[in-house]
Coordinates of C-alpha atoms in Angstrom, one line a residue:
Chain A
X21 CA 0.0 0.0 0.0
X22 CA 1.3 3.5 -0.8
X23 CA 2.3 5.8 2.0
X24 CA -0.4 8.3 0.9
X25 CA -3.1 5.7 1.2
X26 CA -1.7 4.6 4.6
X27 CA -1.6 8.2 5.8
X28 CA -5.2 8.8 4.6
X29 CA -6.5 5.7 6.3
X30 CA -4.8 6.6 9.5
X31 CA -6.8 9.8 9.6
X32 CA -4.3 12.4 8.2
X33 CA -6.6 15.0 6.7
X34 CA -4.1 16.4 4.2
X35 CA -3.3 12.9 2.8
X36 CA -7.0 12.2 2.5
X37 CA -7.6 15.5 0.5
X38 CA -4.7 14.6 -1.8
X39 CA -6.1 11.0 -2.2
X40 CA -9.5 12.4 -3.1
X41 CA -8.0 14.6 -5.8
X42 CA -6.1 11.7 -7.3
X43 CA -9.2 9.5 -7.3
X44 CA -11.3 12.3 -8.8
X45 CA -9.0 12.6 -11.8
X46 CA -10.0 9.0 -12.7
X47 CA -6.6 7.9 -14.2
X48 CA -4.5 4.9 -13.5
X49 CA -3.1 6.2 -10.2
X50 CA -6.6 6.8 -9.0
X51 CA -7.7 3.3 -9.9
X52 CA -4.7 1.9 -8.1
X53 CA -5.6 3.9 -5.0
X54 CA -9.2 2.6 -5.2
X55 CA -7.9 -1.0 -5.3
X56 CA -5.9 -0.3 -2.2
X57 CA -8.6 1.3 -0.1
X58 CA -11.4 -0.9 -1.4
X59 CA -11.2 -3.6 1.3
X60 CA -11.7 -0.9 3.9
X61 CA -15.0 0.3 2.4
X62 CA -18.6 -0.8 2.9
X63 CA -19.1 0.6 6.4
X64 CA -20.5 4.1 5.8
X65 CA -24.1 4.9 5.2
X66 CA -24.5 7.1 2.2
X67 CA -27.3 9.7 2.1
X68 CA -28.2 11.4 -1.2
X69 CA -29.9 14.8 -1.0
X70 CA -31.4 16.2 -4.1
X71 CA -34.0 18.8 -5.1
X72 CA -34.3 22.0 -7.1
X73 CA -31.7 24.8 -6.8
X74 CA -32.6 27.4 -4.2
X75 CA -34.4 24.8 -2.1
X76 CA -31.9 25.1 0.7
X77 CA -30.3 21.7 0.4
X78 CA -26.9 22.9 1.4
X79 CA -28.2 24.4 4.6
X80 CA -30.2 21.3 5.4
X81 CA -27.2 19.1 4.9
X82 CA -25.0 21.4 7.1
X83 CA -27.6 21.2 9.8
X84 CA -28.0 17.5 9.6
X85 CA -24.2 17.1 9.7
X86 CA -24.1 19.2 12.9
X87 CA -26.9 17.0 14.4
X88 CA -25.0 13.9 13.5
X89 CA -22.0 15.3 15.3
X90 CA -24.1 15.8 18.4
X91 CA -24.8 12.0 18.1
X92 CA -21.1 11.4 17.9
X93 CA -21.0 10.1 14.3
X94 CA -18.5 11.4 11.8
X95 CA -19.8 13.0 8.6
X96 CA -18.5 13.4 5.1
X97 CA -20.2 15.7 2.5
X98 CA -19.7 15.5 -1.2
X99 CA -21.4 18.4 -2.9
X100 CA -21.9 17.9 -6.6
X101 CA -22.2 21.4 -8.0
X102 CA -22.7 22.2 -11.6
X103 CA -20.4 25.2 -11.8
X104 CA -21.0 28.0 -14.2
X105 CA -18.1 29.4 -16.0
X106 CA -19.5 32.8 -15.3
X107 CA -18.6 32.6 -11.7
X108 CA -17.4 30.3 -8.9
X109 CA -20.9 29.3 -7.8
X110 CA -19.8 26.2 -6.1
X111 CA -17.0 27.9 -4.2
X112 CA -19.3 30.6 -3.0
X113 CA -21.8 28.2 -1.5
X114 CA -19.0 26.2 0.0
X115 CA -17.4 29.2 1.7
X116 CA -20.7 30.0 3.4
X117 CA -20.9 26.4 4.6
X118 CA -17.3 26.0 5.5
X119 CA -17.7 28.7 8.1
X120 CA -20.4 26.7 9.9
X121 CA -18.7 23.3 9.7
X122 CA -15.0 24.1 9.9
X123 CA -13.0 23.4 12.9
X124 CA -14.5 20.0 13.5
X125 CA -12.1 17.3 12.3
X126 CA -14.9 14.8 12.1
X127 CA -16.7 16.6 9.3
X128 CA -15.2 16.6 5.9
X129 CA -16.7 18.6 3.0
X130 CA -15.7 18.2 -0.6
X131 CA -17.3 19.7 -3.7
X132 CA -17.1 18.4 -7.2
X133 CA -18.0 20.3 -10.4
X134 CA -20.3 18.5 -12.7
X135 CA -18.2 19.1 -15.8
X136 CA -17.4 16.4 -18.4
X137 CA -19.5 13.4 -19.0
X138 CA -22.3 12.1 -16.9
X139 CA -20.7 8.8 -16.4
X140 CA -17.5 10.4 -15.4
X141 CA -19.1 12.5 -12.7
X142 CA -21.2 9.6 -11.3
X143 CA -18.2 7.4 -11.1
X144 CA -16.0 10.2 -9.7
X145 CA -18.5 10.8 -7.0
X146 CA -18.7 7.1 -6.2
X147 CA -15.0 6.9 -5.9
X148 CA -14.7 10.0 -3.6
X149 CA -17.4 8.4 -1.4
X150 CA -15.2 5.2 -1.3
X151 CA -12.3 7.3 0.0
X152 CA -14.4 8.9 2.7
X153 CA -15.9 5.5 3.6
X154 CA -12.5 3.9 3.9
X155 CA -11.4 6.9 6.1
X156 CA -14.1 6.0 8.5
X157 CA -16.7 8.6 7.9
X158 CA -19.8 7.0 9.1
X159 CA -22.5 9.1 7.4
X160 CA -21.7 10.5 3.9
X161 CA -24.0 13.0 2.2
X162 CA -24.0 13.4 -1.5
X163 CA -25.7 16.6 -2.4
X164 CA -26.9 17.2 -6.0
X165 CA -28.9 20.0 -7.7
X166 CA -31.9 19.4 -9.9
X167 CA -33.8 16.5 -11.1
X168 CA -31.9 15.4 -14.1
X169 CA -30.4 12.1 -15.0
X170 CA -27.1 12.9 -13.3
X171 CA -29.0 13.3 -10.0
X172 CA -30.6 10.0 -10.5
X173 CA -27.3 8.4 -11.3
X174 CA -25.6 9.9 -8.3
X175 CA -28.6 9.1 -6.1
X176 CA -28.2 5.5 -7.0
X177 CA -24.8 5.6 -5.2
X178 CA -26.7 6.5 -2.0
X179 CA -28.4 4.1 0.5
X180 CA -31.0 6.7 1.6
X181 CA -32.3 9.4 -0.8
X182 CA -33.8 12.6 0.6
X183 CA -35.7 14.7 -1.9
X184 CA -36.1 18.3 -0.9
X185 CA -39.1 20.3 -2.1
X186 CA -40.1 23.9 -1.3
X187 CA -43.6 25.4 -0.9
X188 CA -45.1 27.5 -3.6
X189 CA -43.5 25.8 -6.6
X190 CA -45.5 22.8 -5.4
X191 CA -48.4 22.8 -7.7
X192 CA -49.4 19.3 -8.9
X193 CA -47.9 19.3 -12.3
X194 CA -44.5 20.5 -11.1
X195 CA -44.3 17.8 -8.5
X196 CA -45.4 15.1 -10.9
X197 CA -42.8 16.2 -13.4
X198 CA -40.0 16.1 -10.9
X199 CA -39.8 12.4 -11.6
X200 CA -37.6 11.8 -8.6
X201 CA -40.3 10.8 -6.2
X202 CA -39.7 7.2 -7.2
X203 CA -36.2 7.4 -5.7
X204 CA -37.2 9.3 -2.6
X205 CA -36.9 7.5 0.7
X206 CA -37.6 10.6 2.7
X207 CA -39.2 13.9 1.5
X208 CA -38.3 17.2 3.1
X209 CA -40.5 20.2 2.6
X210 CA -37.9 22.9 3.4
X211 CA -38.7 26.6 4.0
X212 CA -41.8 25.3 5.8
X213 CA -42.4 28.7 7.2
X214 CA -43.2 29.9 3.7
X215 CA -46.8 30.1 2.4
X216 CA -48.2 26.9 1.0
X217 CA -46.1 24.5 2.9
X218 CA -49.1 22.5 4.2
X219 CA -50.5 22.2 0.7
X220 CA -47.1 21.0 -0.6
X221 CA -47.0 18.4 2.1
X222 CA -50.6 17.3 1.4
X223 CA -49.8 17.0 -2.3
X224 CA -46.8 14.9 -1.7
X225 CA -48.6 12.7 0.7
X226 CA -51.5 12.2 -1.8
X227 CA -49.0 11.2 -4.4
X228 CA -47.4 8.7 -2.0
X229 CA -50.8 7.2 -1.4
X230 CA -50.8 6.0 -5.0
X231 CA -47.7 3.9 -4.3
X232 CA -49.3 1.0 -2.5
X233 CA -46.8 -1.8 -2.6
X234 CA -43.8 -0.2 -0.8
X235 CA -42.6 -1.7 2.4
X236 CA -40.9 1.6 3.4
X237 CA -43.4 4.4 3.1
X238 CA -41.4 7.6 2.5
X239 CA -42.2 10.1 5.3
X240 CA -42.8 13.8 4.5
X241 CA -41.0 16.1 6.9
X242 CA -41.3 19.9 7.3
X243 CA -38.0 21.6 7.8
X244 CA -36.7 25.2 8.2
X245 CA -33.1 24.6 7.6
X246 CA -32.0 28.1 8.3
X247 CA -33.1 27.9 11.9
X248 CA -32.7 24.1 12.3
X249 CA -36.4 23.2 12.7
X250 CA -37.0 19.6 11.7
X251 CA -33.3 18.7 11.5
X252 CA -33.3 16.3 14.5
X253 CA -36.4 14.6 13.1
X254 CA -34.8 14.2 9.7
X255 CA -31.8 12.5 11.3
X256 CA -34.1 10.3 13.3
X257 CA -35.9 9.2 10.2
X258 CA -32.7 8.6 8.3
X259 CA -31.6 6.3 11.1
X260 CA -34.9 4.5 11.0
X261 CA -34.3 4.0 7.3
X262 CA -30.8 2.7 8.0
X263 CA -32.3 0.2 10.4
X264 CA -35.0 -0.8 7.9
X265 CA -32.5 -1.4 5.2
X266 CA -30.5 -3.7 7.3
X267 CA -33.4 -5.6 8.8
X268 CA -35.1 -6.2 5.5
X269 CA -31.9 -7.2 3.8
X270 CA -32.4 -4.6 1.2
X271 CA -29.0 -3.1 1.9
X272 CA -27.3 -6.2 0.4
X273 CA -29.4 -6.1 -2.7
X274 CA -28.7 -2.4 -3.1
X275 CA -25.0 -3.0 -2.7
X276 CA -24.9 -5.7 -5.4
X277 CA -26.9 -3.7 -7.9
X278 CA -24.7 -0.7 -7.4
X279 CA -21.5 -2.7 -7.8
X280 CA -22.7 -4.2 -11.0
X281 CA -23.7 -0.8 -12.4
X282 CA -20.3 0.5 -11.5
X283 CA -18.5 -2.3 -13.1
X284 CA -20.5 -1.9 -16.3
X285 CA -19.7 1.8 -16.5
X286 CA -16.0 1.2 -16.2
X287 CA -16.1 -1.6 -18.8
X288 CA -18.1 0.6 -21.3
X289 CA -15.6 3.4 -21.0
X290 CA -12.5 1.2 -21.1
X291 CA -13.8 -0.7 -24.1
X292 CA -14.2 2.5 -26.1
X293 CA -10.8 3.8 -25.2
X294 CA -9.1 0.6 -26.2
X295 CA -11.1 0.4 -29.4
X296 CA -10.3 4.1 -30.2
X297 CA -6.6 3.5 -29.6
X298 CA -6.7 0.6 -32.0
X299 CA -8.7 2.3 -34.8
X300 CA -7.2 5.8 -34.5
X301 CA -8.7 9.2 -34.1
X302 CA -8.3 9.9 -37.9
X303 CA -10.9 7.4 -38.8
X304 CA -13.4 9.2 -36.6
X305 CA -12.5 12.5 -38.3
X306 CA -12.9 11.0 -41.7
X307 CA -16.2 9.5 -40.8
X308 CA -17.3 12.9 -39.4
X309 CA -16.7 14.4 -42.9
X310 CA -18.9 11.8 -44.5
X311 CA -21.6 12.4 -41.9
X312 CA -21.6 16.1 -42.4
X313 CA -21.9 15.6 -46.1
X314 CA -24.8 13.2 -45.3
X315 CA -23.1 10.4 -47.3
X316 CA -23.7 8.1 -44.4
X317 CA -25.7 8.1 -41.2
X318 CA -24.4 7.6 -37.6
X319 CA -25.6 4.0 -37.2
X320 CA -24.3 2.8 -40.6
X321 CA -21.0 4.7 -39.9
X322 CA -20.6 3.1 -36.5
X323 CA -21.3 -0.3 -38.0
X324 CA -18.7 0.2 -40.7
X325 CA -16.1 1.4 -38.2
X326 CA -16.7 -1.6 -36.0
X327 CA -16.4 -3.9 -39.0
X328 CA -13.1 -2.4 -40.2
X329 CA -11.7 -2.6 -36.7
X330 CA -12.3 -6.4 -36.7
X331 CA -10.4 -7.0 -39.9
Chain B
X18 CA -36.8 2.4 -48.8
X19 CA -39.6 0.8 -46.8
X20 CA -43.2 1.7 -47.4
X21 CA -43.5 3.1 -43.9
X22 CA -40.6 5.5 -44.4
X23 CA -41.9 6.5 -47.8
X24 CA -45.4 7.2 -46.3
X25 CA -43.9 9.2 -43.4
X26 CA -41.8 11.3 -45.8
X27 CA -44.8 12.0 -48.0
X28 CA -46.5 13.5 -45.0
X29 CA -48.7 10.7 -43.7
X30 CA -49.1 11.5 -40.0
X31 CA -49.9 8.0 -38.9
X32 CA -46.9 6.6 -40.7
X33 CA -44.7 9.2 -39.1
X34 CA -46.0 8.4 -35.6
X35 CA -45.3 4.7 -36.2
X36 CA -41.8 5.5 -37.5
X37 CA -41.1 7.6 -34.4
X38 CA -42.1 4.7 -32.2
X39 CA -39.8 2.4 -34.0
X40 CA -36.9 4.8 -33.9
X41 CA -37.5 5.5 -30.2
X42 CA -37.1 1.8 -29.4
X43 CA -33.6 2.0 -30.6
X44 CA -33.3 -1.5 -32.1
X45 CA -32.1 -2.7 -35.5
X46 CA -35.3 -1.7 -37.3
X47 CA -35.0 1.8 -35.9
X48 CA -31.4 2.1 -37.0
X49 CA -32.4 0.9 -40.5
X50 CA -35.1 3.5 -40.6
X51 CA -32.6 6.2 -39.6
X52 CA -30.3 5.2 -42.3
X53 CA -33.1 5.6 -44.8
X54 CA -34.3 9.0 -43.7
X55 CA -30.9 10.4 -43.0
X56 CA -30.3 11.9 -46.4
X57 CA -33.5 14.0 -45.9
X58 CA -32.3 15.5 -42.6
X59 CA -30.3 18.6 -41.9
X60 CA -32.9 21.2 -42.8
X61 CA -34.8 21.9 -39.6
X62 CA -33.7 24.3 -37.0
X63 CA -33.8 22.7 -33.5
X64 CA -34.6 24.8 -30.5
X65 CA -33.9 23.4 -27.0
X66 CA -35.9 24.8 -24.2
X67 CA -34.9 24.0 -20.6
X68 CA -35.4 25.4 -17.1
X69 CA -36.8 24.3 -13.7
X70 CA -40.0 22.5 -13.5
X71 CA -43.0 24.8 -12.9
X72 CA -41.4 27.6 -14.9
X73 CA -44.0 27.4 -17.6
X74 CA -41.8 26.0 -20.4
X75 CA -44.6 23.9 -21.9
X76 CA -46.9 26.9 -22.2
X77 CA -44.1 29.0 -23.6
X78 CA -43.3 26.4 -26.2
X79 CA -47.0 26.1 -27.1
X80 CA -47.2 29.8 -27.6
X81 CA -44.1 30.0 -29.7
X82 CA -45.4 27.1 -31.8
X83 CA -48.6 29.0 -32.5
X84 CA -46.5 32.2 -33.4
X85 CA -44.4 30.1 -35.8
X86 CA -47.6 28.9 -37.4
X87 CA -48.7 32.5 -38.0
X88 CA -45.4 32.9 -39.8
X89 CA -46.2 29.8 -41.9
X90 CA -43.5 27.6 -40.6
X91 CA -44.2 24.0 -39.5
X92 CA -43.4 23.0 -36.0
X93 CA -42.4 19.8 -34.2
X94 CA -42.2 19.5 -30.4
X95 CA -40.4 16.8 -28.6
X96 CA -41.1 17.0 -24.9
X97 CA -38.7 15.0 -22.7
X98 CA -40.6 14.4 -19.6
X99 CA -39.3 12.5 -16.6
X100 CA -42.4 10.5 -15.8
X101 CA -43.1 9.5 -12.3
X102 CA -44.5 6.0 -11.8
X103 CA -46.9 7.5 -9.4
X104 CA -48.9 9.1 -12.1
X105 CA -48.9 10.0 -15.7
X106 CA -47.3 13.4 -15.3
X107 CA -46.2 13.6 -18.9
X108 CA -49.6 12.7 -20.2
X109 CA -51.3 15.2 -18.1
X110 CA -49.2 18.1 -19.3
X111 CA -49.6 16.9 -22.9
X112 CA -53.3 16.7 -22.7
X113 CA -53.5 20.3 -21.6
X114 CA -51.3 21.3 -24.5
X115 CA -52.8 19.0 -27.1
X116 CA -56.0 21.0 -26.7
X117 CA -54.3 24.2 -27.7
X118 CA -52.3 22.8 -30.6
X119 CA -54.4 20.0 -32.0
X120 CA -56.2 20.3 -35.3
X121 CA -53.3 21.9 -37.0
X122 CA -51.5 19.3 -39.2
X123 CA -48.4 21.4 -39.3
X124 CA -47.7 21.0 -35.6
X125 CA -46.6 17.7 -34.3
X126 CA -46.1 17.0 -30.6
X127 CA -44.4 14.0 -29.2
X128 CA -43.4 13.3 -25.6
X129 CA -40.7 11.0 -24.4
X130 CA -40.2 9.6 -20.9
X131 CA -36.7 9.9 -19.5
X132 CA -36.5 6.3 -18.4
X133 CA -33.4 4.2 -18.9
X134 CA -30.0 5.4 -19.4
X135 CA -28.9 9.0 -20.1
X136 CA -27.2 8.0 -23.3
X137 CA -30.3 6.2 -24.4
X138 CA -32.6 9.1 -23.9
X139 CA -30.3 11.7 -25.6
X140 CA -29.8 9.4 -28.5
X141 CA -33.5 8.6 -28.7
X142 CA -34.4 12.3 -28.7
X143 CA -31.8 13.0 -31.4
X144 CA -33.3 10.2 -33.6
X145 CA -36.9 11.4 -33.1
X146 CA -35.7 14.9 -34.1
X147 CA -34.2 13.3 -37.3
X148 CA -37.6 11.9 -38.2
X149 CA -39.4 15.2 -37.7
X150 CA -36.6 16.9 -39.7
X151 CA -36.9 14.5 -42.6
X152 CA -40.7 14.9 -42.5
X153 CA -40.1 18.6 -43.2
X154 CA -40.9 20.2 -39.8
X155 CA -39.0 23.4 -40.1
X156 CA -38.7 24.4 -36.4
X157 CA -38.3 21.6 -33.8
X158 CA -38.6 22.3 -30.1
X159 CA -36.9 19.9 -27.6
X160 CA -38.3 20.6 -24.2
X161 CA -36.5 19.3 -21.1
X162 CA -37.0 19.7 -17.3
X163 CA -34.3 20.7 -14.9
X164 CA -30.7 21.5 -15.1
X165 CA -29.1 18.1 -14.9
X166 CA -26.7 16.4 -17.3
X167 CA -29.4 14.9 -19.4
X168 CA -30.7 18.4 -20.2
X169 CA -27.2 19.5 -21.2
X170 CA -26.9 16.4 -23.4
X171 CA -30.3 17.0 -25.0
X172 CA -29.6 20.7 -25.4
X173 CA -26.5 19.8 -27.4
X174 CA -28.8 18.4 -30.0
X175 CA -30.3 21.8 -30.4
X176 CA -29.0 24.7 -32.6
X177 CA -30.5 27.3 -30.3
X178 CA -31.0 26.9 -26.6
X179 CA -33.5 28.8 -24.6
X180 CA -33.1 28.8 -20.8
X181 CA -36.3 29.6 -18.9
X182 CA -36.1 31.2 -15.5
X183 CA -38.8 32.5 -13.2
X184 CA -38.8 35.4 -10.7
X185 CA -38.5 34.8 -7.0
X186 CA -36.3 31.8 -7.1
X187 CA -33.9 34.1 -8.8
X188 CA -31.5 35.0 -5.9
X189 CA -27.8 35.0 -7.0
X190 CA -26.7 31.6 -5.7
X191 CA -29.6 29.8 -7.3
X192 CA -28.8 31.2 -10.7
X193 CA -25.1 30.6 -10.4
X194 CA -25.8 27.0 -9.5
X195 CA -28.1 26.4 -12.4
X196 CA -24.9 25.9 -14.4
X197 CA -26.8 26.0 -17.7
X198 CA -26.2 29.7 -18.4
X199 CA -23.2 28.6 -20.4
X200 CA -25.4 26.8 -22.9
X201 CA -28.1 29.5 -23.1
X202 CA -28.4 31.4 -26.4
X203 CA -31.6 33.1 -25.2
X204 CA -32.8 33.6 -21.6
X205 CA -36.5 33.9 -20.9
X206 CA -37.8 35.2 -17.6
X207 CA -41.2 33.7 -17.7
X208 CA -44.1 34.7 -15.3
X209 CA -42.7 38.2 -15.7
X210 CA -45.9 39.6 -14.0
X211 CA -44.7 38.0 -10.8
X212 CA -42.8 39.9 -8.1
X213 CA -39.1 40.2 -8.6
X214 CA -39.0 39.8 -12.4
X215 CA -36.9 42.9 -12.9
X216 CA -34.4 41.8 -10.3
X217 CA -34.1 38.4 -12.0
X218 CA -33.5 40.0 -15.3
X219 CA -30.9 42.4 -13.8
X220 CA -29.2 39.4 -12.1
X221 CA -29.0 37.5 -15.3
X222 CA -27.8 40.5 -17.3
X223 CA -25.1 41.1 -14.7
X224 CA -23.9 37.5 -15.0
X225 CA -23.8 37.8 -18.8
X226 CA -21.7 40.9 -18.4
X227 CA -19.0 38.6 -17.1
X228 CA -18.9 36.7 -20.4
X229 CA -16.9 39.1 -22.5
X230 CA -15.7 37.1 -25.5
X231 CA -19.0 35.9 -26.9
X232 CA -19.9 36.9 -30.4
X233 CA -23.6 36.2 -29.7
X234 CA -24.7 38.0 -26.6
X235 CA -27.7 36.1 -25.1
X236 CA -30.6 38.4 -24.8
X237 CA -32.8 38.3 -21.7
X238 CA -36.5 38.4 -22.6
X239 CA -39.5 38.8 -20.2
X240 CA -42.4 36.6 -21.1
X241 CA -45.8 35.8 -19.7
X242 CA -46.5 32.6 -21.5
X243 CA -50.1 32.1 -20.1
X244 CA -51.2 35.3 -21.9
X245 CA -48.7 35.3 -24.8
X246 CA -46.7 38.3 -23.7
X247 CA -43.2 38.3 -25.2
X248 CA -43.9 35.3 -27.5
X249 CA -43.5 37.1 -30.8
X250 CA -40.3 38.7 -29.4
X251 CA -38.9 35.3 -28.5
X252 CA -39.6 34.0 -32.0
X253 CA -38.0 37.1 -33.5
X254 CA -34.9 36.5 -31.4
X255 CA -34.7 32.8 -32.2
X256 CA -34.8 33.8 -35.9
X257 CA -32.0 36.3 -35.3
X258 CA -30.0 33.5 -33.8
X259 CA -30.7 31.3 -36.8
X260 CA -29.4 34.0 -39.1
X261 CA -26.4 34.6 -36.8
X262 CA -25.5 30.9 -36.8
X263 CA -25.6 30.7 -40.6
X264 CA -23.7 34.0 -41.2
X265 CA -20.9 33.2 -38.8
X266 CA -20.6 29.6 -40.0
X267 CA -21.1 28.3 -36.5
X268 CA -23.9 26.1 -37.7
X269 CA -21.5 23.9 -39.6
X270 CA -19.1 23.6 -36.6
X271 CA -22.1 22.7 -34.4
X272 CA -23.3 20.1 -36.8
X273 CA -19.9 18.4 -37.0
X274 CA -19.4 18.3 -33.2
X275 CA -22.9 16.9 -32.7
X276 CA -22.4 14.2 -35.3
X277 CA -19.1 13.1 -33.8
X278 CA -20.7 12.9 -30.3
X279 CA -23.5 10.9 -31.7
X280 CA -21.2 8.5 -33.4
X281 CA -19.1 8.1 -30.2
X282 CA -22.2 7.3 -28.1
X283 CA -23.3 4.6 -30.6
X284 CA -19.9 3.1 -30.7
X285 CA -19.6 3.0 -26.9
X286 CA -22.9 1.2 -26.5
X287 CA -22.3 -1.2 -29.3
X288 CA -18.8 -2.1 -28.2
X289 CA -20.1 -3.0 -24.8
X290 CA -23.0 -5.1 -26.1
X291 CA -20.6 -7.0 -28.4
X292 CA -18.1 -7.6 -25.6
X293 CA -20.9 -8.7 -23.2
X294 CA -22.2 -11.2 -25.8
X295 CA -18.7 -12.6 -26.1
X296 CA -17.9 -12.8 -22.4
X297 CA -21.3 -13.8 -21.1
X298 CA -23.6 -12.4 -18.4
X299 CA -22.4 -15.2 -16.0
X300 CA -19.0 -13.7 -15.7
X301 CA -20.5 -10.4 -14.7
X302 CA -22.6 -12.2 -12.0
X303 CA -19.6 -14.1 -10.7
X304 CA -17.6 -10.8 -10.6
X305 CA -20.4 -9.2 -8.7
X306 CA -20.1 -11.9 -6.0
X307 CA -16.5 -11.2 -5.6
X308 CA -17.1 -7.4 -5.4
X309 CA -19.8 -7.8 -2.8
X310 CA -17.4 -9.9 -0.7
X311 CA -14.8 -7.1 -1.3
X312 CA -12.4 -9.7 -2.7
X313 CA -11.8 -7.3 -5.6
X314 CA -12.6 -3.7 -6.5
X315 CA -14.5 -2.5 -9.6
X316 CA -11.4 -1.3 -11.5
X317 CA -9.3 -4.4 -10.9
X318 CA -12.4 -6.6 -11.7
X319 CA -13.0 -4.7 -15.0
X320 CA -9.3 -5.0 -15.9
X321 CA -9.4 -8.8 -15.3
X322 CA -12.6 -9.2 -17.3
X323 CA -11.1 -7.3 -20.2
X324 CA -7.9 -9.4 -20.0
X325 CA -9.8 -12.7 -20.0
X326 CA -11.9 -11.6 -22.9
X327 CA -8.8 -11.1 -24.9
X328 CA -7.5 -14.6 -24.4

């Protein structure tokens, strides 16, 4: 095992930060590091938190982290922030949070920009979670913005998924469209002091009524993250979900499905890279010329490229 | 060319609907159909519309479609709706819209559920757009919810991207986090009769100030989609963007980049399927067992599987 991995596993914060950076890059060194830490993983409980931007997710996560600290559990936070090139949005949010959480060695906050490919980010996030897990963080939050596919992918890395909603935006069609209710284990209606909170809660509960055959019925919790209202209750419910997953055996099924998905993603990426190295980038360029001229279509072109590569 | 493709190209609506369904499935028949229609594509201008759920995108698109009809252009709409299993959210929205748009043979509306893989949906959407393009729809809207990666992927299929924002949610951090400003060609502040619209416009314009080296400066337009305010202006600006793209030559660069990406996605998927057929699903299962037991890690396991396959 490398010294860096050893240092990180023994709790040296700087080594851990360095290790995370390496893992995040996703190259050969990162893969090697993952192989080394992997036997130490599988202990943390991972909590995905998703919902629209502006819903107060970051604050809610910060409050829950502090609550977990009161209960003597260590907390990692991975914030997946789609950064705009216009400004350091992610950094700004982090600085605000850092102030609240800093100084406690048992809380670790890391943010990741959602640049590059979907697969890349989901995998990067999963790998960073592995590092935090191996470094003995007991509860790890993954926080994502929005309701797109990337959020669904990242949420699949989590054991417990919290979907945050806010009052007001909560008319029926909006909620139906969110499409993430199906992955929610817990629903938080944050900013519950705003107008319409009860209606939003009622709407969500009505929708949950329709889901009859679930063993775990997702609770709807009102929170006011800015003042901490509902935070302890949220943590209680997450812990009930932890217990439920273990007692029902679902945690094992989840783990297996997650690992298979992760394996497939890696294989897909690697197969393409190997193939490309074999065929050469020039062939792609030449094919692009023919596509632009509409002398071939993408499927036929792909088929031909694959045929030629086999020769 | 198959009869179905011929019928669709000659304007038979039912044949077109059938062709879209086939293409959407993404199997061999769909790929064949794409190969047949492909020489007829490349004429439509594709407009991506994205923004948070509840922002009134669907209504805005419906209004713009009607405005385009006044200008004698045919309009296709592809609505990418993440459907919740709790209810037919997509269908509900569609039925509302259908009422406004139905009866006009020169408008075609199709919705797609965002199930399955990200890649699958982005590719399916691109293929449905190809059918509409070949069937002579001149302006094609792709409407997506949220600001996740899938929206970015789908937006890349578009020539012009409209990002819809609403007042109120528009504090600085929310907007910064949206992370989709970088892909916006036009910004619409919908529900402009709501409180805070001017502040949202000002915030967006301030952010755009920071982007100095853009040749096309994204305009910010106030709209009230429910009453049609701003619709004609939106269409005017889209058409200015169409002219800009052609005059600057950007449209050709866009087209090429898009085709290369599409080709790569197909290759990636196909390579994995071929490899899996060769290696066998059993090997994946067996590897999953070892992963669950933490006797190997995903990267090492992938590496070993690829090695074995080469033997």
